[in-house]
Short mmCIF file of C-alpha atoms in Angstrom, two decimals:
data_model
loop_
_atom_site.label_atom_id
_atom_site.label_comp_id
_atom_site.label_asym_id
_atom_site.label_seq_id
_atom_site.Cartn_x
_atom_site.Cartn_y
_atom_site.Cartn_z
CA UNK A 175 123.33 113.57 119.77
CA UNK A 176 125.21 113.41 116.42
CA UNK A 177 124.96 109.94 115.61
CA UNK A 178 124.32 110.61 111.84
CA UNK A 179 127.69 112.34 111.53
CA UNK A 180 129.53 108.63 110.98
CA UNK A 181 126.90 107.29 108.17
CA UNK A 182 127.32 110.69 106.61
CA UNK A 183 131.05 111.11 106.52
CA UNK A 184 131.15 107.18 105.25
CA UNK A 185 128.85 108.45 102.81
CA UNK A 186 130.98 111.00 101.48
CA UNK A 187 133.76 108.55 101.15
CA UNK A 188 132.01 106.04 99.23
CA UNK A 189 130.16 109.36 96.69
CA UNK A 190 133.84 109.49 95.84
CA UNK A 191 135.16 106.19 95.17
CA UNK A 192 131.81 105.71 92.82
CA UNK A 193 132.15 108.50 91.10
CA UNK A 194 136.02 107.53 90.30
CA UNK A 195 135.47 103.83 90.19
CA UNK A 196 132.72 104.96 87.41
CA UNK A 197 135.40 106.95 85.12
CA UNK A 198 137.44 103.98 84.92
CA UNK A 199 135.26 101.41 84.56
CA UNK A 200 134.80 99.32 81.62
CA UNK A 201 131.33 98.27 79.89
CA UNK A 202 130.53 94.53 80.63
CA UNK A 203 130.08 92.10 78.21
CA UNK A 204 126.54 91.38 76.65
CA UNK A 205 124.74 88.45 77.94
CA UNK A 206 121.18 86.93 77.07
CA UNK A 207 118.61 86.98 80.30
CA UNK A 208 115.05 85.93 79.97
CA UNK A 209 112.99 88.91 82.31
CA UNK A 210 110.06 87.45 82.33
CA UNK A 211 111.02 83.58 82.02
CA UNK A 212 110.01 82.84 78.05
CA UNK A 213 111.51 85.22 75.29
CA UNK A 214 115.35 85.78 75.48
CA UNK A 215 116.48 89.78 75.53
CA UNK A 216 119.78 90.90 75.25
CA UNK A 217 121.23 92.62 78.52
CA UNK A 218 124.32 93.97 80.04
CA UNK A 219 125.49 93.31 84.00
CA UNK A 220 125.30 96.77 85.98
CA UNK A 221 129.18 98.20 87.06
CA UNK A 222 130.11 97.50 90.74
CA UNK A 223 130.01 101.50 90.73
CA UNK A 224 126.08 101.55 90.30
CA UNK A 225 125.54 98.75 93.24
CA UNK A 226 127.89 101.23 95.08
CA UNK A 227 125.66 103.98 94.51
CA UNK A 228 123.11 101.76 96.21
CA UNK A 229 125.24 102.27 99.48
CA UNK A 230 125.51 105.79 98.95
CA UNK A 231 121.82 106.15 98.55
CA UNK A 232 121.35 104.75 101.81
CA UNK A 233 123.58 106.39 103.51
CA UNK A 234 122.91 109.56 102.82
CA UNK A 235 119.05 109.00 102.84
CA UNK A 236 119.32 107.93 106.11
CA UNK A 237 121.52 110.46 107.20
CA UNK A 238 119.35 113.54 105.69
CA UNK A 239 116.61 112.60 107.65
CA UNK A 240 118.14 111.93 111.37
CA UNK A 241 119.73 115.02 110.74
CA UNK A 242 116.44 116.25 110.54
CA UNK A 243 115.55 114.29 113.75
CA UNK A 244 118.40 115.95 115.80
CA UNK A 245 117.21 119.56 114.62
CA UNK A 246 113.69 118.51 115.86
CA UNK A 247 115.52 117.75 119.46
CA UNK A 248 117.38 120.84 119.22
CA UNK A 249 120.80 119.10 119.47
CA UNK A 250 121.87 120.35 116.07
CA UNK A 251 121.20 124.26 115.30
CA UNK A 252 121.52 126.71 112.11
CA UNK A 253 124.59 128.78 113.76
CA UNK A 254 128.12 127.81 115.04
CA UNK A 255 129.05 125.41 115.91
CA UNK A 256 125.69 123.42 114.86
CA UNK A 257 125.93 121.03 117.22
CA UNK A 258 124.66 121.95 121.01
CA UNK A 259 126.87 119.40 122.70
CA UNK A 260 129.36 120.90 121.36
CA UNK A 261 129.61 123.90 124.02
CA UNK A 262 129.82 121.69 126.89
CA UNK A 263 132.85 119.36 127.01
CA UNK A 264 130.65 116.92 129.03
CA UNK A 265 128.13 116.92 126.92
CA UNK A 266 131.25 116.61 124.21
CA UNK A 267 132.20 113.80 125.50
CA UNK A 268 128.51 111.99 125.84
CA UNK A 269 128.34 113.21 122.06
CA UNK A 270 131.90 111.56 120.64
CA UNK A 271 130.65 108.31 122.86
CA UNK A 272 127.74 108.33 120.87
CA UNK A 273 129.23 108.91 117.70
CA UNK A 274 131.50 105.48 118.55
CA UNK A 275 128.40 103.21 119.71
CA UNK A 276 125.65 104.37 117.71
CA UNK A 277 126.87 106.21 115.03
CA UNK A 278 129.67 103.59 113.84
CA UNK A 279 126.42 100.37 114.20
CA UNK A 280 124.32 102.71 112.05
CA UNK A 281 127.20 102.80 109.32
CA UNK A 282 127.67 98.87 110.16
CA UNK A 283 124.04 97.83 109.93
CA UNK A 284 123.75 99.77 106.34
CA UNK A 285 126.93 98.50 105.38
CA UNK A 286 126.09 95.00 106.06
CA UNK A 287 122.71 95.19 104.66
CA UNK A 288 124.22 96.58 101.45
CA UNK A 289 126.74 93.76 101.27
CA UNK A 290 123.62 91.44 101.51
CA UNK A 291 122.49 93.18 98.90
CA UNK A 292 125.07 92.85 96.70
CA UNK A 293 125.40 89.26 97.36
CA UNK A 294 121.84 88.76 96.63
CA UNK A 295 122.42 90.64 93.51
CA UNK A 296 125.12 88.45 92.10
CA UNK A 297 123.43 85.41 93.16
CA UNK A 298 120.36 86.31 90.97
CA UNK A 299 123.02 87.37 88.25
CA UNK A 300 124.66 84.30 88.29
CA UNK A 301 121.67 82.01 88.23
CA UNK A 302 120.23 83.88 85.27
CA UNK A 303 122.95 83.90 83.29
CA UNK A 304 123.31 80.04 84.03
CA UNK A 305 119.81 79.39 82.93
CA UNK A 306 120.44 81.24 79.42
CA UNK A 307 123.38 79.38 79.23
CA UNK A 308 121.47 75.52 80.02
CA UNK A 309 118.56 76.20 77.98
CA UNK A 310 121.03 77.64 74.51
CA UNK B 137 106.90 104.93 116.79
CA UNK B 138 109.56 106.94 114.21
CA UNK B 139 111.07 103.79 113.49
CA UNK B 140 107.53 101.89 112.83
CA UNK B 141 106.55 104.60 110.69
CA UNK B 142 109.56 105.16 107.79
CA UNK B 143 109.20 101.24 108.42
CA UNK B 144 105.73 101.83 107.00
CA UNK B 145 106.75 104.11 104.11
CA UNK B 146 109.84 102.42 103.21
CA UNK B 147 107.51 98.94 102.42
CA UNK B 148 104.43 101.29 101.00
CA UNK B 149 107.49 103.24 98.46
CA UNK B 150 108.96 99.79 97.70
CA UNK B 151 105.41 98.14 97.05
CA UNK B 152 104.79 100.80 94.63
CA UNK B 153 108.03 100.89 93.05
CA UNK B 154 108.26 97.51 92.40
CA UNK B 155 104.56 97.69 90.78
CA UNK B 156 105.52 100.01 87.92
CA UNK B 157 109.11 99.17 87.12
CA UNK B 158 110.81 99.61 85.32
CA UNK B 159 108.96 102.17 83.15
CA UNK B 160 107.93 104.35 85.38
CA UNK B 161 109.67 107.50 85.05
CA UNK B 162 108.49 108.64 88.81
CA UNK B 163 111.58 108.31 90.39
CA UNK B 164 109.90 106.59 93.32
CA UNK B 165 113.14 104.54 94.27
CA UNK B 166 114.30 108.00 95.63
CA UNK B 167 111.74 107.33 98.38
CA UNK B 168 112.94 104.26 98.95
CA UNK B 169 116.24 105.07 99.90
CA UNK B 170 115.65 107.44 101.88
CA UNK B 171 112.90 105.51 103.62
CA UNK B 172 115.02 102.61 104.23
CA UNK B 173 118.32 104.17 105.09
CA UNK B 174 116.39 106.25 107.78
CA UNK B 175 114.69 102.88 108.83
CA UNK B 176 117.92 101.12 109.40
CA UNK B 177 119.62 104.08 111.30
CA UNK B 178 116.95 104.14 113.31
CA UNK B 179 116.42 100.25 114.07
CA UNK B 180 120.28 101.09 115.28
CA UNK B 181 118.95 103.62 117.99
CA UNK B 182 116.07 101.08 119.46
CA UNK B 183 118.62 98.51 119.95
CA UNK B 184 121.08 100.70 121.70
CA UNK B 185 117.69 102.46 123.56
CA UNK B 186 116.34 98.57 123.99
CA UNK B 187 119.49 97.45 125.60
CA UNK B 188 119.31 100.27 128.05
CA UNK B 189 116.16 100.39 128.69
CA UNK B 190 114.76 96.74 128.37
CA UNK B 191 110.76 95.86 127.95
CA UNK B 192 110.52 99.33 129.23
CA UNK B 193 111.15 100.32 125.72
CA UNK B 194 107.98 98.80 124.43
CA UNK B 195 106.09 101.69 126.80
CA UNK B 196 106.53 104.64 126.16
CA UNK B 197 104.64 107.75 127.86
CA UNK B 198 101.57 108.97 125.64
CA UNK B 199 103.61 112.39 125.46
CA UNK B 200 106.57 110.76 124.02
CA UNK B 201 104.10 108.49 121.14
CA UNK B 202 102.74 111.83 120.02
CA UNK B 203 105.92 113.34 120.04
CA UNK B 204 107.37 110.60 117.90
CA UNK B 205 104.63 110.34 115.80
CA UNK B 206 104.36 114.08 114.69
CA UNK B 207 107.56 113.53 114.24
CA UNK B 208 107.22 110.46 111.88
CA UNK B 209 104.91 112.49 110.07
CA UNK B 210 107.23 115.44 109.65
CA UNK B 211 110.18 112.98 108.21
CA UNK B 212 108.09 111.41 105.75
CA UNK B 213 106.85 115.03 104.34
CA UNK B 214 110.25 115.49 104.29
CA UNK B 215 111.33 112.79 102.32
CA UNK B 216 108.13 112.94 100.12
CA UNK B 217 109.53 117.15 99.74
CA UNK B 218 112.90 115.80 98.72
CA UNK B 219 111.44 113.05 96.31
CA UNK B 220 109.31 115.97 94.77
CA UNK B 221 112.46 118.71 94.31
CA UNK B 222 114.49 115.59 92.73
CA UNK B 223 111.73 114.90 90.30
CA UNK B 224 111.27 118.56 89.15
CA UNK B 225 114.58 118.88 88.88
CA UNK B 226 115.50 115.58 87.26
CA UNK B 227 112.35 115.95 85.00
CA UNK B 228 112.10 112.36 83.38
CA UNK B 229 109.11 112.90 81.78
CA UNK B 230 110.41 116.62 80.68
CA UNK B 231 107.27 118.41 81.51
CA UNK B 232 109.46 121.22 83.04
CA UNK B 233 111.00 121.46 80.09
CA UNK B 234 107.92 121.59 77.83
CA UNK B 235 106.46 123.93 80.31
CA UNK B 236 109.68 126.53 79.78
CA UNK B 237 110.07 126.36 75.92
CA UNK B 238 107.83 126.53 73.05
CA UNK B 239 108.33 123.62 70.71
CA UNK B 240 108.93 125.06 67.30
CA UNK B 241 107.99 123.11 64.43
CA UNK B 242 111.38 122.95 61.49
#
């Protein structure tokens, strides 16, 4: 019914912690990674704020289009108060129970599959700059 | 079938992104995203509808496939629209730009 309501507000909270973890955030140091496993090129780790755009990407992506989804079933509409459950408290009260169960797993899943991400991502990091590091 | 299909696009966008990185200048990890953010939101929904409903999930009434379907097809033209207006806007490759002003030779 409005399910896309939790991703997006959690999206709107992490748009602004990037964008202020970004102002304050330092350039990393310069380390040597071999791309394409022979010649050694100079590179620089990306800023917890960029792999935190990666979350925000998601969640917003996703969230764009099942809004889109819940215009197509007519449960949210162009005029106030955009959201049809929102005229019947029973239907209120179906809605808000579907924000909790639904809703909050969608911004779990995404949220967990981002953290795998990130994980990934510093595992790859990590081995990279080990191999530079065995082979100098 | 919404689900199966940004499934679909979300591999297809990520097949071809990964392909031309990272010089191409098309932007096409915006489709991505989107693709794949929808795709999880969605996988959310069939386990909340699969736990309700059971193996009577896996059959749904021709009416409802179509349904789902057209509109599968409607949220990928509207991701590919999005992609597109992020593009032109964003103009990597700055043909907008060369399009708007006349380069004048110093």
């Amino acid at each position: 019914m409005a399910c896309f309501i939790v991703p997006a507000a959690e999206a709107v909270i992490t748009t602004i912690v990037a964008k202020s973890m970004k102002s304050g955030e330092k350039s990393n140091k310069n380390s040597n990674i071999k791309f394409d496993g022979n010649n050694l090129e100079a590179a620089e780790k990306i800023p917890f704020s960029k792999k935190l755009g990666w979350l925000n990407k998601l969640l917003w992506g996703g969230s764009v289009l099942l809004a889109f989804e819940h215009v197509w079933h007519g449960e949210v509409v162009p005029y106030f108060p955009f959201l049809t459950a929102a005229n019947d408290p029973a239907d209120m009260a179906e809605m808000l129970h579907e924000m909790s169960t639904v809703g909050v797993t969608m911004a779990v899943l995404v949220t967990g599959i981002w953290l795998g991400m990130v994980a990934v991502s510093h595992m790859i990091e990590k081995r990279a700059s080990k191999t530079t590091t065995a082979k100098n | 079938m919404t689900l199966l299909i940004s499934i679909f696009s979300a591999v297809i966008c990520t097949a071809i992104w990964y392909k031309n990185a990272p010089k191409s200048r098309m932007m096409v990890g915006v489709l991505c995203w989107l693709y794949w953010g929808a795709s999880i939101m969605w996988l959310a929904d069939a386990i909340f509808e699969y736990a309700e409903l059971g193996a009577e999930y896996f059959n749904p009434a021709p009416s409802d496939i179509l349904n789902d379907l057209y509109l599968g097809l409607s949220v990928v033209a509207l991701g590919l629209i999005i992609w597109l207006v992020i593009l032109l806007v964003k103009d990597p490759k700055g043909v907008i730009k060369e399009a708007l002003f006349k380069k004048k030779n110093l």
